Coordinates of C-alpha atoms and ligand atoms in Angstrom, one line a residue:
M1313 CA 137.3 119.1 136.4
T1314 CA 135.0 119.1 133.4
K1315 CA 136.5 118.7 129.9
M1316 CA 135.1 121.3 127.6
I1317 CA 135.1 122.3 123.9
L1318 CA 134.0 125.8 123.1
D1319 CA 132.5 126.4 119.7
L1320 CA 132.8 130.2 119.2
D1321 CA 132.1 133.0 116.7
T1322 CA 134.5 135.3 118.5
G1323 CA 132.9 138.1 119.1
I1324 CA 133.2 140.1 122.3
D1325 CA 130.8 138.1 124.5
D1326 CA 132.4 134.9 123.0
A1327 CA 135.7 136.3 124.2
M1328 CA 134.3 136.7 127.7
A1329 CA 133.1 133.1 127.6
L1330 CA 136.6 132.0 126.5
A1331 CA 138.3 133.9 129.4
Y1332 CA 135.9 132.4 131.9
A1333 CA 136.6 128.9 130.6
I1334 CA 140.4 129.5 130.8
A1335 CA 140.2 130.9 134.3
C1336 CA 137.6 128.6 135.9
K1337 CA 139.4 126.0 138.0
E1338 CA 136.6 123.4 137.3
I1339 CA 137.1 123.6 133.5
E1340 CA 139.7 121.8 131.4
L1341 CA 139.4 123.5 128.0
I1342 CA 140.5 120.8 125.6
G1343 CA 140.0 122.8 122.5
V1344 CA 138.2 125.7 120.7
T1345 CA 136.4 125.3 117.4
G1346 CA 135.6 128.4 115.3
T1347 CA 132.5 129.2 113.5
Y1348 CA 131.0 132.1 111.5
G1349 CA 128.4 134.6 112.8
N1350 CA 129.7 137.7 114.6
V1351 CA 132.7 137.5 112.2
Y1352 CA 133.9 135.3 109.4
T1353 CA 135.3 131.9 110.7
E1354 CA 138.9 132.8 109.9
V1355 CA 138.7 136.1 111.8
G1356 CA 137.1 134.5 114.8
V1357 CA 139.8 131.8 114.9
Q1358 CA 142.5 134.4 114.7
N1359 CA 140.8 136.3 117.5
V1360 CA 140.9 133.2 119.7
L1361 CA 144.6 132.5 118.9
D1362 CA 145.5 136.1 119.7
I1363 CA 143.5 136.1 123.0
L1364 CA 145.2 132.9 124.1
H1365 CA 148.5 134.4 123.3
M1366 CA 147.7 137.6 125.2
L1367 CA 146.6 135.6 128.2
G1368 CA 149.7 133.4 128.1
V1369 CA 147.6 130.2 127.6
E1370 CA 149.4 127.4 125.8
G1371 CA 148.3 123.9 124.7
V1372 CA 144.7 124.7 123.7
P1373 CA 144.2 123.6 120.1
V1374 CA 142.2 126.0 118.0
C1375 CA 140.4 124.6 114.9
A1376 CA 138.5 126.3 112.1
G1377 CA 135.0 125.0 111.5
E1378 CA 132.3 125.6 108.9
E1379 CA 132.1 128.9 107.1
H1380 CA 128.4 129.1 106.4
A1381 CA 125.1 127.6 107.2
I1382 CA 124.3 124.0 106.1
S1383 CA 121.8 125.1 103.5
K1384 CA 123.8 128.0 102.2
R1385 CA 126.8 128.4 100.0
V1386 CA 128.2 131.5 101.6
F1387 CA 128.0 133.6 104.7
E1388 CA 127.7 137.3 104.5
R1389 CA 128.5 139.2 107.7
M1390 CA 125.6 141.4 108.8
E1391 CA 126.3 145.1 109.3
V1392 CA 124.9 145.0 112.8
S1393 CA 127.5 142.5 113.8
A1394 CA 130.3 144.8 112.7
R1395 CA 128.7 147.6 114.7
I1396 CA 128.1 145.6 117.9
H1397 CA 131.4 143.7 118.0
G1398 CA 133.5 146.1 116.0
E1399 CA 135.0 145.6 112.5
N1400 CA 137.6 143.1 113.9
G1401 CA 135.1 141.4 116.2
V1402 CA 136.8 142.4 119.4
G1403 CA 135.8 146.0 119.8
Q1404 CA 138.6 147.4 117.7
V1405 CA 141.2 146.6 120.3
S1406 CA 144.5 145.5 118.9
M1407 CA 146.3 142.5 120.2
E1408 CA 149.7 141.1 119.3
T1409 CA 149.4 138.4 116.6
S1410 CA 149.8 134.9 118.0
L1411 CA 152.9 133.0 116.8
K1412 CA 150.7 129.8 116.8
S1413 CA 148.5 128.8 114.0
K1414 CA 145.2 127.0 113.9
E1415 CA 145.3 123.1 113.8
S1416 CA 145.2 121.3 110.5
I1417 CA 142.3 119.2 111.7
S1418 CA 138.9 120.8 110.9
G1419 CA 136.6 122.0 113.7
V1420 CA 134.0 119.3 112.7
D1421 CA 136.6 116.5 112.8
F1422 CA 138.0 117.8 116.1
I1423 CA 134.5 117.6 117.6
I1424 CA 134.0 114.1 116.3
E1425 CA 137.3 112.8 117.5
S1426 CA 137.0 114.5 120.9
I1427 CA 133.6 112.9 121.5
K1428 CA 135.0 109.5 120.5
K1429 CA 137.8 110.0 122.9
H1430 CA 136.1 111.5 125.9
G1431 CA 132.4 110.5 125.6
Q1432 CA 130.2 111.6 128.5
D1433 CA 133.2 113.3 130.2
L1434 CA 133.1 116.1 127.6
V1435 CA 130.7 119.1 127.6
I1436 CA 130.4 121.0 124.4
V1437 CA 129.4 124.6 124.7
T1438 CA 128.4 126.5 121.6
T1439 CA 128.1 130.3 121.4
G1440 CA 127.5 130.7 117.7
P1441 CA 125.4 129.1 115.0
L1442 CA 125.1 125.3 115.5
T1443 CA 126.5 124.4 112.1
N1444 CA 129.7 122.7 113.4
L1445 CA 127.9 120.4 115.8
A1446 CA 125.1 119.6 113.5
T1447 CA 127.6 118.7 110.7
A1448 CA 129.6 116.5 113.2
L1449 CA 126.4 114.7 114.1
K1450 CA 125.4 114.2 110.4
T1451 CA 128.9 113.1 109.4
A1452 CA 129.4 110.6 112.2
P1453 CA 125.9 109.7 113.6
E1454 CA 127.5 107.1 115.8
I1455 CA 128.7 109.8 118.2
T1456 CA 125.1 110.6 119.2
E1457 CA 125.2 107.5 121.4
F1458 CA 128.0 108.5 123.7
I1459 CA 128.1 112.3 123.4
G1460 CA 127.9 114.1 126.8
R1461 CA 126.1 117.4 127.6
V1462 CA 125.6 120.1 125.0
V1463 CA 125.0 123.6 126.2
I1464 CA 124.0 126.2 123.6
M1465 CA 123.7 129.9 123.8
G1466 CA 120.9 130.5 121.4
G1467 CA 117.1 130.8 121.0
A1468 CA 114.3 132.4 122.9
L1469 CA 111.2 130.8 124.3
T1470 CA 109.4 133.3 126.6
V1471 CA 110.8 136.5 125.2
P1472 CA 111.1 138.0 121.7
G1473 CA 114.2 137.4 119.5
N1474 CA 116.9 139.9 119.0
V1475 CA 117.1 139.7 115.2
N1476 CA 113.3 140.1 114.9
A1477 CA 110.3 139.3 117.0
Y1478 CA 110.8 135.6 116.5
T1479 CA 114.5 134.7 116.3
E1480 CA 117.7 135.0 118.2
A1481 CA 120.9 135.8 116.3
N1482 CA 122.7 132.4 116.6
V1483 CA 119.7 130.3 115.7
S1484 CA 118.7 132.7 112.9
Q1485 CA 122.0 132.0 111.1
D1486 CA 121.3 128.3 110.7
P1487 CA 117.8 127.3 111.9
E1488 CA 118.2 123.8 110.2
A1489 CA 121.3 123.1 112.2
T1490 CA 119.6 124.0 115.5
K1491 CA 116.6 121.9 114.6
Y1492 CA 118.9 119.0 113.7
V1493 CA 120.7 119.2 117.1
F1494 CA 117.5 119.5 119.1
E1495 CA 116.0 116.5 117.3
S1496 CA 119.1 114.4 117.4
G1497 CA 118.5 112.8 120.8
V1498 CA 121.5 114.6 122.3
D1499 CA 121.3 116.0 125.9
V1500 CA 120.8 119.7 125.1
T1501 CA 120.5 122.7 127.4
M1502 CA 119.3 125.9 125.8
V1503 CA 120.7 129.1 127.3
G1504 CA 118.6 131.6 125.4
L1505 CA 117.6 135.2 125.6
D1506 CA 115.2 134.2 128.4
V1507 CA 118.1 134.2 130.8
T1508 CA 121.0 135.9 129.0
Q1509 CA 119.3 139.2 129.0
R1510 CA 118.6 139.0 132.8
S1511 CA 122.3 139.2 133.6
I1512 CA 124.2 142.4 132.9
L1513 CA 127.8 143.6 133.3
T1514 CA 128.5 147.3 133.9
T1515 CA 131.4 149.7 133.2
A1516 CA 132.0 149.6 137.0
D1517 CA 132.9 145.9 136.6
T1518 CA 135.2 146.5 133.6
Q1519 CA 136.9 149.3 135.5
L1520 CA 137.9 146.7 138.1
W1521 CA 139.5 144.5 135.4
R1522 CA 141.3 147.6 134.0
K1523 CA 142.6 148.4 137.5
T1524 CA 144.5 145.1 137.6
G1525 CA 146.9 146.8 135.2
S1526 CA 147.5 143.5 133.4
I1527 CA 147.4 143.4 129.6
G1528 CA 144.5 140.9 129.8
G1529 CA 142.5 143.2 132.2
R1530 CA 143.1 146.3 130.2
T1531 CA 142.4 144.7 126.8
Y1532 CA 139.2 143.0 128.1
A1533 CA 138.0 146.2 129.7
D1534 CA 138.5 148.1 126.4
M1535 CA 136.8 145.3 124.5
V1536 CA 133.7 145.1 126.7
D1537 CA 133.4 148.8 127.1
Y1538 CA 133.1 149.0 123.3
Y1539 CA 130.4 146.3 123.5
I1540 CA 128.7 148.2 126.3
S1541 CA 128.7 151.4 124.2
Q1542 CA 126.7 149.5 121.5
H1543 CA 123.9 148.5 124.0
S1544 CA 121.8 151.6 123.5
D1545 CA 118.9 150.0 125.3
L1546 CA 120.9 149.6 128.6
D1547 CA 122.6 152.1 130.8
S1548 CA 126.4 151.6 130.8
S1549 CA 126.0 147.9 130.7
C1550 CA 125.7 144.9 128.4
Y1551 CA 124.0 141.5 128.3
L1552 CA 125.9 138.4 129.2
H1553 CA 124.8 136.1 126.4
D1554 CA 127.8 133.7 125.8
P1555 CA 129.4 133.7 129.3
S1556 CA 126.0 132.5 130.6
A1557 CA 126.3 129.3 128.6
V1558 CA 129.7 128.4 129.9
I1559 CA 128.7 129.2 133.4
Q1560 CA 125.5 127.1 133.0
A1561 CA 127.7 124.1 132.0
I1562 CA 129.6 124.4 135.3
H1563 CA 126.9 125.9 137.6
P1564 CA 123.5 124.5 136.5
E1565 CA 122.3 125.3 140.0
Y1566 CA 122.2 129.0 139.2
F1567 CA 119.5 128.3 136.6
T1568 CA 115.9 127.1 136.5
T1569 CA 115.2 124.8 133.6
L1570 CA 112.0 123.5 131.9
P1571 CA 112.3 120.2 130.1
M1572 CA 110.5 120.7 126.8
H1573 CA 110.1 119.0 123.5
M1574 CA 111.6 121.8 121.3
T1575 CA 111.8 122.3 117.6
V1576 CA 112.8 125.2 115.3
V1577 CA 110.8 126.9 112.6
T1578 CA 112.9 126.8 109.4
E1579 CA 110.7 128.6 106.9
G1580 CA 108.6 131.7 106.6
E1581 CA 108.7 134.9 108.6
A1582 CA 109.2 133.0 111.9
A1583 CA 112.3 131.1 110.6
G1584 CA 114.7 130.7 113.5
R1585 CA 112.0 130.6 116.2
T1586 CA 112.7 128.1 118.9
I1587 CA 109.4 126.7 120.1
G1588 CA 107.7 123.7 121.7
D1589 CA 106.9 121.0 119.1
P1590 CA 103.1 121.0 118.8
F1591 CA 103.2 117.3 117.8
K1592 CA 105.2 116.2 120.8
L1593 CA 103.6 118.0 123.7
R1594 CA 102.7 114.8 125.4
D1595 CA 106.0 113.0 124.5
P1596 CA 107.4 111.6 127.7
N1597 CA 111.0 112.3 126.7
P1598 CA 111.6 116.1 126.3
N1599 CA 114.6 116.8 124.1
V1600 CA 115.8 120.2 125.5
K1601 CA 116.2 121.7 129.0
V1602 CA 115.3 125.3 128.5
C1603 CA 116.7 127.8 130.9
L1604 CA 113.9 130.1 132.1
A1605 CA 115.3 131.8 135.1
V1606 CA 118.8 132.6 136.5
D1607 CA 120.2 133.8 139.8
S1608 CA 121.9 136.7 138.0
S1609 CA 123.6 138.1 141.0
A1610 CA 125.4 134.7 141.6
L1611 CA 126.3 134.5 137.9
V1612 CA 127.7 138.0 137.6
K1613 CA 129.6 137.7 140.9
D1614 CA 131.1 134.4 139.7
L1615 CA 132.0 135.9 136.3
N1616 CA 133.7 138.9 137.9
Y1617 CA 135.5 136.9 140.5
T1618 CA 136.8 134.4 138.0
L1619 CA 137.9 137.0 135.4
L1620 CA 139.5 139.2 138.1
S1621 CA 141.5 136.2 139.3
L1622 CA 142.7 135.6 135.7
F1623 CA 143.6 139.2 135.0
G1624 CA 145.0 139.6 138.5
E1625 CA 147.3 136.6 138.0
Q1626 CA 148.9 138.5 135.1
T1627 CA 149.6 141.5 137.3
S1628 CA 152.8 142.0 139.1
G1629 CA 152.5 145.5 140.5
N1630 CA 149.1 146.0 142.1
V1631 CA 148.1 142.6 143.4
K1632 CA 146.9 144.1 146.7
E1633 CA 144.4 146.3 145.0
V1634 CA 143.0 143.4 143.0
E1635 CA 142.8 141.3 146.1
S1636 CA 140.7 143.9 147.9
S1637 CA 138.5 144.4 144.8
L1638 CA 137.9 140.6 144.9
K1639 CA 137.0 140.7 148.6
S1640 CA 134.7 143.7 148.4
H1641 CA 132.9 142.4 145.3
Ligands
LIG856 C1 124.4 135.9 120.4 O1 124.6 136.5 119.1 C2 125.9 136.9 119.0 O2 126.0 138.2 118.5 C3 126.5 136.9 120.4 O3 127.9 136.6 120.4 C4 125.7 135.8 121.1 O4 126.3 134.5 120.8 C5 123.3 136.6 121.1 O5 122.1 136.6 120.4
LIG857 CA1 128.5 134.4 120.0

């Protein structure tokens, strides 16, 4: 079992990453920290609480993290985020409001305390801007020595960005934070657009979730179908950005990585670009493992199998049908 913290800006693909982490038998989700990006921090945190409630998951602390980039005073949600993820961040689906509240400890302090407690046994997976983790490293630099793996969804090395030609959305929100984490000496794996756009999920997949008849299966199918409808560049499918990062943390064998000495451009029109550091090309200690290729068929199969198991577990009526879907998939 791998202990994991998810740092999310929930968000539809963040919600898929969360469901995978809950369902995967090899992951012990010790907490979720919320950040801004697809939605405001408070909205993302509430989405996580409501999803956990819907899926009947108890005992996972949810903490609110930073509300804006390190160098900014506020965060303003982009219109495109509301379009892609829906006004409420979860594709306009409605969920029962959780009776639980967020923890009183901040997301940053939760990260610091968890690293102190679990050290190398803990993997931190981030699927939003890196502000929470960078702030934790700045606040308590001593954790750099015993922190375990960090897997980030963010960046693009061999392909253009998705905000503009240079930058990917998560890094674009806080380039300084990403640069800080890259250059901190922490063991970072970058799961960027290079690989996340190679794996896609289709409406045929979500239809299988829906068929479980469970509330989780139906809600997730509606949520992801909304997300799919916003991918005008794809045919009835969507990219698997955030789930790819969680899956990489558990199944690195699906991915091909290149050790690189990476940095981030923080100013000018290329701000947010993740790129090899021209001054450290011959440095014998690369700071980031950049994922460049993925066995997308293994990844999508794994995601579908794991989520179907979760949604199927919630179903009482049509378990047989779910079981045969799992077998034929
Ligand atoms: C990333 O940006 C967000 O919109 C997604 O949730 C994902 O984390 C993809 O660039
Ligand atoms: Ca995200």
